[in-house]
CSV table of C-alpha atoms in Angstrom, one decimal:
chain,number,residue,atom,x,y,z
A,1,MET,CA,95.2,89.2,88.3
A,2,ARG,CA,97.3,88.1,85.3
A,3,GLU,CA,96.9,84.5,84.1
A,4,ARG,CA,99.4,82.8,81.9
A,5,GLY,CA,96.6,81.2,79.9
A,6,ASP,CA,92.9,81.7,79.3
A,7,ALA,CA,91.0,82.8,82.4
A,8,ALA,CA,88.6,80.3,83.9
A,9,SER,CA,87.0,80.1,87.3
A,10,THR,CA,87.3,77.0,89.4
A,11,THR,CA,83.5,77.1,89.5
A,12,GLY,CA,83.4,76.9,85.7
A,13,ALA,CA,81.7,80.3,85.2
A,14,VAL,CA,82.1,82.1,81.9
A,15,ALA,CA,83.9,85.5,82.0
A,16,ASP,CA,81.8,88.6,81.8
A,17,ARG,CA,83.6,91.2,79.5
A,18,THR,CA,81.1,94.0,80.4
A,19,TRP,CA,82.5,94.5,83.9
A,20,ASN,CA,83.5,98.1,84.5
A,21,PRO,CA,84.8,98.8,88.0
A,22,GLN,CA,84.8,102.6,87.3
A,23,GLU,CA,81.0,102.9,86.7
A,24,PRO,CA,79.4,105.5,89.0
A,25,GLY,CA,77.1,102.9,90.4
A,26,VAL,CA,79.9,100.5,91.3
A,27,LEU,CA,82.0,103.3,92.9
A,28,LEU,CA,79.0,104.4,94.9
A,29,ASP,CA,78.4,101.0,96.5
A,30,GLN,CA,81.3,98.6,95.7
A,31,ARG,CA,80.2,95.9,98.2
A,32,SER,CA,76.7,95.5,96.5
A,33,ALA,CA,78.2,95.6,93.0
A,34,TYR,CA,80.8,92.9,93.9
A,35,ASP,CA,78.1,90.8,95.6
A,36,GLU,CA,76.0,91.0,92.5
A,37,LEU,CA,78.9,90.0,90.3
A,38,ARG,CA,79.8,87.2,92.6
A,39,GLY,CA,76.3,85.6,92.1
A,40,ARG,CA,76.1,86.4,88.3
A,41,CYS,CA,79.7,86.0,87.1
A,42,PRO,CA,82.4,85.3,89.6
A,43,VAL,CA,85.2,85.7,87.0
A,44,ALA,CA,85.0,89.1,85.2
A,45,ARG,CA,87.2,90.9,82.7
A,46,SER,CA,87.6,94.7,82.5
A,47,ASP,CA,89.9,97.0,80.5
A,48,VAL,CA,90.9,98.7,83.8
A,49,MET,CA,91.7,95.8,86.1
A,50,GLY,CA,92.2,92.8,83.8
A,51,TRP,CA,90.7,89.6,85.3
A,52,SER,CA,88.9,89.8,88.7
A,53,VAL,CA,87.7,86.8,90.7
A,54,PHE,CA,85.0,87.2,93.4
A,55,HIS,CA,84.7,83.7,95.0
A,56,HIS,CA,86.9,83.0,98.0
A,57,ALA,CA,87.9,79.6,96.6
A,58,ASP,CA,89.0,81.2,93.4
A,59,VAL,CA,91.0,83.9,95.1
A,60,THR,CA,92.8,81.4,97.3
A,61,ALA,CA,93.5,79.1,94.3
A,62,VAL,CA,94.9,82.0,92.3
A,63,ALA,CA,97.1,83.2,95.2
A,64,ALA,CA,98.5,79.7,95.8
A,65,ASP,CA,99.3,78.9,92.1
A,66,PRO,CA,102.1,81.2,90.8
A,67,VAL,CA,102.7,78.7,87.9
A,68,ALA,CA,99.2,79.4,86.4
A,69,PHE,CA,98.7,82.9,87.7
A,70,SER,CA,101.7,85.2,87.5
A,71,SER,CA,102.5,88.1,89.8
A,72,ALA,CA,105.2,89.4,87.5
A,73,THR,CA,104.6,93.0,86.4
A,74,ARG,CA,105.9,95.0,83.4
A,75,ARG,CA,107.1,97.7,85.7
A,76,LEU,CA,109.7,96.7,88.2
A,77,ALA,CA,108.1,96.0,91.6
A,78,ILE,CA,110.0,94.3,94.3
A,79,PRO,CA,108.9,91.8,95.6
A,80,ASN,CA,105.2,92.0,94.9
A,81,GLY,CA,105.7,92.0,91.1
A,82,MET,CA,107.8,88.9,91.1
A,83,ASP,CA,107.1,85.1,91.0
A,84,PRO,CA,109.1,82.4,93.0
A,85,PRO,CA,111.9,81.7,93.2
A,86,GLU,CA,112.9,85.4,92.5
A,87,HIS,CA,110.2,86.6,94.9
A,88,THR,CA,111.5,84.4,97.7
A,89,ALA,CA,115.0,85.7,97.5
A,90,TYR,CA,114.0,89.4,97.6
A,91,ARG,CA,111.4,88.9,100.3
A,92,GLY,CA,113.9,87.1,102.4
A,93,ALA,CA,116.4,89.9,102.1
A,94,LEU,CA,113.7,92.4,103.2
A,95,GLU,CA,112.2,90.5,106.1
A,96,PRO,CA,114.8,91.6,108.7
A,97,MET,CA,113.6,95.1,108.3
A,98,PHE,CA,110.2,94.1,109.7
A,99,THR,CA,111.0,92.1,112.8
A,100,GLY,CA,109.0,92.5,115.9
A,101,ASP,CA,111.9,94.3,117.7
A,102,ARG,CA,112.3,96.8,115.0
A,103,LEU,CA,108.6,97.6,114.7
A,104,ALA,CA,108.4,97.9,118.5
A,105,VAL,CA,111.0,100.7,118.3
A,106,PHE,CA,109.0,102.3,115.5
A,107,GLU,CA,105.8,102.1,117.5
A,108,SER,CA,106.7,104.9,119.9
A,109,ARG,CA,107.4,107.2,116.9
A,110,SER,CA,104.0,106.3,115.3
A,111,ARG,CA,102.2,107.0,118.6
A,112,GLY,CA,103.9,110.4,118.8
A,113,ILE,CA,102.8,111.3,115.3
A,114,ALA,CA,99.2,110.2,116.1
A,115,ARG,CA,99.2,112.2,119.4
A,116,ALA,CA,100.5,115.4,117.6
A,117,LEU,CA,97.8,115.1,115.0
A,118,LEU,CA,95.0,114.5,117.5
A,119,ALA,CA,96.1,117.2,119.9
A,120,VAL,CA,94.8,119.9,117.6
A,121,MET,CA,91.4,118.2,117.2
A,122,VAL,CA,90.4,117.4,120.8
A,123,ASP,CA,88.4,120.7,121.4
A,124,ARG,CA,86.6,120.5,118.1
A,125,ASP,CA,83.0,119.3,117.5
A,126,ARG,CA,83.7,117.9,114.1
A,127,ILE,CA,86.7,116.7,112.1
A,128,GLU,CA,87.3,115.4,108.6
A,129,ALA,CA,88.9,112.1,109.7
A,130,ILE,CA,90.4,111.0,106.4
A,131,GLY,CA,91.9,114.3,105.4
A,132,GLU,CA,92.9,115.6,108.8
A,133,PHE,CA,94.1,112.4,110.5
A,134,VAL,CA,94.2,109.2,108.3
A,135,ASP,CA,96.1,110.6,105.3
A,136,PRO,CA,98.6,112.7,107.2
A,137,PHE,CA,99.2,110.0,109.8
A,138,ALA,CA,99.8,107.3,107.1
A,139,HIS,CA,102.3,109.4,105.2
A,140,GLN,CA,104.0,110.9,108.2
A,141,ALA,CA,104.5,107.4,109.7
A,142,LEU,CA,105.8,106.2,106.3
A,143,CYS,CA,108.3,109.0,106.3
A,144,ALA,CA,109.4,108.2,109.8
A,145,PHE,CA,109.8,104.5,109.1
A,146,MET,CA,111.8,105.2,105.9
A,147,SER,CA,113.9,107.8,107.6
A,148,TRP,CA,112.7,110.5,105.2
A,149,PRO,CA,112.1,114.0,106.6
A,150,VAL,CA,108.6,113.9,108.1
A,151,GLU,CA,107.9,117.3,106.8
A,152,ASP,CA,108.0,115.7,103.3
A,153,TRP,CA,104.8,113.9,103.9
A,154,ASN,CA,102.8,116.2,101.8
A,155,ARG,CA,105.0,115.4,98.8
A,156,ILE,CA,104.6,111.7,99.4
A,157,SER,CA,100.9,112.1,99.8
A,158,GLY,CA,100.7,114.1,96.5
A,159,TRP,CA,102.5,111.3,94.7
A,160,THR,CA,100.3,108.6,96.2
A,161,HIS,CA,97.0,110.4,95.3
A,162,GLY,CA,98.4,111.6,92.0
A,163,ASN,CA,99.3,108.1,90.9
A,164,LEU,CA,95.8,106.8,91.9
A,165,GLU,CA,94.2,109.5,89.9
A,166,ALA,CA,96.4,108.9,86.9
A,167,ALA,CA,95.7,105.2,87.0
A,168,PHE,CA,92.0,105.8,87.3
A,169,ARG,CA,92.0,108.1,84.3
A,170,SER,CA,94.6,105.9,82.4
A,171,ASP,CA,96.8,109.0,82.1
A,172,ARG,CA,100.1,107.5,81.3
A,173,GLU,CA,101.8,110.8,80.8
A,174,ALA,CA,100.9,112.0,84.3
A,175,GLY,CA,101.8,108.6,85.8
A,176,ALA,CA,105.2,108.7,84.2
A,177,ARG,CA,105.9,112.3,85.4
A,178,LEU,CA,104.9,111.4,89.0
A,179,ALA,CA,107.1,108.2,88.8
A,180,ALA,CA,110.1,110.3,87.6
A,181,GLU,CA,109.6,112.8,90.4
A,182,PHE,CA,109.5,110.0,93.0
A,183,ALA,CA,112.5,108.3,91.5
A,184,GLY,CA,114.5,111.5,91.7
A,185,TYR,CA,113.5,111.9,95.4
A,186,VAL,CA,114.6,108.4,96.3
A,187,THR,CA,117.8,108.4,94.3
A,188,GLU,CA,119.0,111.6,95.9
A,189,ILE,CA,118.5,110.2,99.4
A,190,LEU,CA,120.4,107.0,98.3
A,191,ARG,CA,123.2,109.2,96.9
A,192,VAL,CA,123.6,110.9,100.3
A,193,ARG,CA,123.4,107.7,102.3
A,194,ARG,CA,126.1,106.0,100.2
A,195,ALA,CA,128.3,109.0,100.7
A,196,ASP,CA,127.9,109.0,104.5
A,197,ALA,CA,129.0,105.7,106.0
A,198,GLY,CA,128.1,106.9,109.5
A,199,THR,CA,124.4,107.0,108.9
A,200,ASN,CA,122.5,103.9,110.1
A,201,ASP,CA,118.8,103.9,109.0
A,202,LEU,CA,116.5,101.9,106.7
A,203,MET,CA,117.5,103.9,103.6
A,204,SER,CA,121.2,103.2,104.4
A,205,GLU,CA,120.4,99.5,104.7
A,206,LEU,CA,118.6,99.5,101.3
A,207,ALA,CA,121.5,101.4,99.8
A,208,HIS,CA,123.8,98.5,100.8
A,209,LEU,CA,121.4,95.6,100.5
A,210,THR,CA,122.5,92.6,98.4
A,211,VAL,CA,120.5,89.8,96.8
A,212,HIS,CA,122.4,86.8,95.2
A,213,GLY,CA,125.6,88.6,96.1
A,214,ARG,CA,124.7,91.7,94.1
A,215,SER,CA,123.8,95.2,95.4
A,216,LEU,CA,120.4,96.5,94.5
A,217,THR,CA,120.4,99.2,91.9
A,218,ASP,CA,118.7,102.6,92.4
A,219,GLU,CA,116.0,101.4,89.9
A,220,GLN,CA,115.4,98.3,91.9
A,221,ILE,CA,115.1,100.3,95.2
A,222,VAL,CA,112.7,102.8,93.6
A,223,GLY,CA,110.6,99.9,92.3
A,224,LEU,CA,110.6,98.4,95.8
A,225,LEU,CA,109.5,101.6,97.5
A,226,ARG,CA,107.0,102.6,94.8
């Protein structure tokens, strides 16, 4: 959460500047740690996450007040890193890509990916669910939805987990390197789509999407997908 002024809870609690979400005890049992903070200090500050709020009333108040609490990010992120009215315009341009009809068509592809992953597990006594199903399914389905080669899912997974690890370690150099690799991947696909007017998929739509009468730049599309 990023507040435009000094942070303060609607409950009037004083901020706790000792909060460290990366402490081993917190990572081992986040629910208990958050419950304890909620009772002791429902507004907490950390170097890693900035301000955190733990009361439902505070969370809803923050989410509903973009004037006091900004969603704007230093790094371009469309539309989640924007405030109204900018957010409204970009979200409106993207919403047609997530209609019920479009997602219904995509559902059959998702089910096919899930069946293929499960087929190799049905005769086994034990599986590692996250590594063998959840992670590959999430990234293969993402590739299918974006019209990226499904066989690229390992690359996408590597960028996802690499970014999380870089953020956890505050390793800006690693984060920048991963961001550059992902940007190169996306911009190459955009270059191919713009050169081939006969292709009709989601990346083609993004390549020709306009907001306020202007086409999105490669940088904007990378920020959206990131």
